[in-house]
C-alpha angles and dihedrals in degrees: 000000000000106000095248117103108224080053101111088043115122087231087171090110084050095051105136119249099296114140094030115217094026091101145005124191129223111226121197134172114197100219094199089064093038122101097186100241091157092227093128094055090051095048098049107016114200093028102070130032126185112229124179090347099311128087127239142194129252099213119017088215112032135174113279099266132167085232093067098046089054091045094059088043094052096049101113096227100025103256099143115091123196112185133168101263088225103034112040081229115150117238104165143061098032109246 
């Protein structure tokens, strides 16, 4: 174990862009569970905006990035979806 606490994580799916082209995410946001806090947007700027009380995402398929991920862990009540553009597989937030 390392100390830190996302150590033991599989971040494989949240690898950066290296290896660009390999794989594109599919962000959502479900409006009718959002509640329009804004976290998201703190936690990844320039991938989330608030409009008329719900967030919503920038880019529907972005880059694999670590912001993203945290953004979907941190939503309150879960309305951020991150999914594998190809496959349909989740990868935040963590089931």
């Amino acid at each position: 174990m390392s100390g830190r606490p996302d150590a033991d994580r599989d971040t494989s799916a949240a690898a950066p862009e290296s290896g660009a082209g390999t794989q594109t995410w599919r962000v959502r946001v479900d409006a009718t569970a959002c509640m329009g806090t804004g976290i998201c947007a703190g936690v990844a700027p320039g991938r989330f905006r608030v409009r008329d009380g719900v967030s919503h995402p920038t880019d529907e398929f972005v880059p694999p990035t670590q912001q993203v991920v945290d953004a979907a862990e941190s939503c309150p009540l879960e309305a951020i979806s991150v999914t594998h553009r190809d496959t349909g597989a989740r990868i935040a937030p963590e089931e």
